[in-house]
Amino acid sequence: MIAITVSLLVAYSFPRTWGAWEKNMAPILISNTSSSLSPSRSFKIERDRFVINGRPIILKAGCMHYSRVPRAYWNDRLMRIRAMGLNTVSTYVPWNFHEKSEGSYNFGGQKDLKEFIRLAQENSLLVILRPGPYICAEWDFGGLPGWLVKEGATALRTDAEPFISHAMRWWRTILALVRPQLYSNGGPIVMVQVENEYGFYGNVQENPSDRRYMQKLISTAKEILGYQIVLFTTDFGYEKFLKRGSFPGGSIYTVGDTCKKPGVTFRAQHGMNERGKSPNMCSEIYTGWMTRWGEDSTMHVTAKDLAQRVEDLLKRNSSFALYMAHGGSNFGFWSGAAGTNATDFQPMITSYDYSAPIAENGHHGVDINKEDKFIALRRVLERHWNPVSDGSSRIPAEPDHIQSTALFKGKSVKLSRKASLLAPSTISALSGGRMQSSGPIARNLAMEKFGCYYGLAL
């Protein structure tokens, strides 16, 4: 029985040039150092545009998941995101990555979210945070902890017990953790996402429990982070999904993703958001696609097409996020699964390269024609670089590549020990001695019943 069962698979503004007065101004908008709370340090939405410290900005973001990249490489990959010409990094926060056991949180080492955010700021990147509770992301159970279903099937992602109590505890914990790193508090976080593509799963228009769930997340976020933070939802970029997953008016900024038809997406956004509070944004432009076991790459996005999509959005003065800028790897059993039906449901492979412009190993990503995606995007972003809003006079140079060590280069490796996977001693060692049975086990019994919330059950 495989425990990698993620649910569903599944960012009208202003002229790029804001007048000659900018030309003699020093870049001041993106700071790489933390500062104390200041009335002049603000990020908000005004007149259908993002405004940072009183000046317009287009968010040019790249997605990178700290949970999929070894901590030793965080800084290198963030430098490359900046060197591609982006000014923002977007990251998911997987709940189950930090609370593998109920009530026990881990934010240290590889899971040190605050350090990742600090490094982003050190590299002059703003941060868009996507803390769930559900994230999808092709991650195990969409980021939800397996122990939520230890007692069997239960309602998830809605206002129902016991899910809502657990979810709100996580929500309060993660928001309190990152509050000191909000932009207004001296950090780089400018936007925080609530839930993820909820219109694919719930329906706030027709289901009172779904509506209460989302309202609780929004009100609690405002209570903890303050009423100045830009909270947002993201859904598939059509009116139907935006209405199912978000609320019209000013309680939250509603954004669309995919944006295959940007005009349609932006009109749908404008229909949801409060007048003057709807800057164009595509929260996910797909630089490639996921790969499931048994598949070749299923979506070949060429460097030329990707660069053209970004160019078109920038000409519309639209903010965006590249999903992914750098994909990384699915370590351990953290990879999720996806499919359109039971027979099509398959887990992700270990690599989450995603055919991104920064490849899994940190080098330039290339398309099916061997064209360089990183260079193609950097050329576009160079043309649209703004010294004032992007925080420096020019795009920084790309760092040297980290030299990897080939421990066994030119050598053969002979494996001298082996063990039977189904031997009692092997099973005991793999399970830490916790999963043993003295008799037959009922078929189709969920692994969570045994306290196995992650990995495999034999």
Short mmCIF file of C-alpha atoms in Angstrom, two decimals, residues 52 69 84 90 230 245 261 353 359 376 413 427 457:
data_model
loop_
_atom_site.label_atom_id
_atom_site.label_comp_id
_atom_site.label_asym_id
_atom_site.label_seq_id
_atom_site.Cartn_x
_atom_site.Cartn_y
_atom_site.Cartn_z
CA ILE A 52 5.99 48.95 -2.47
CA VAL A 69 16.29 21.36 -2.30
CA MET A 84 17.72 35.04 -14.15
CA SER A 90 7.46 31.81 -4.18
CA VAL A 230 -1.82 41.02 1.12
CA GLY A 245 -12.61 28.96 -4.37
CA LYS A 261 -5.86 33.08 -22.01
CA ASP A 353 13.15 18.83 -12.36
CA ALA A 359 17.63 22.31 -13.66
CA ALA A 376 15.87 32.77 -23.03
CA VAL A 413 31.01 -0.60 -6.59
CA ILE A 427 10.53 -5.28 8.13
CA ALA A 457 3.28 -0.44 4.17
#
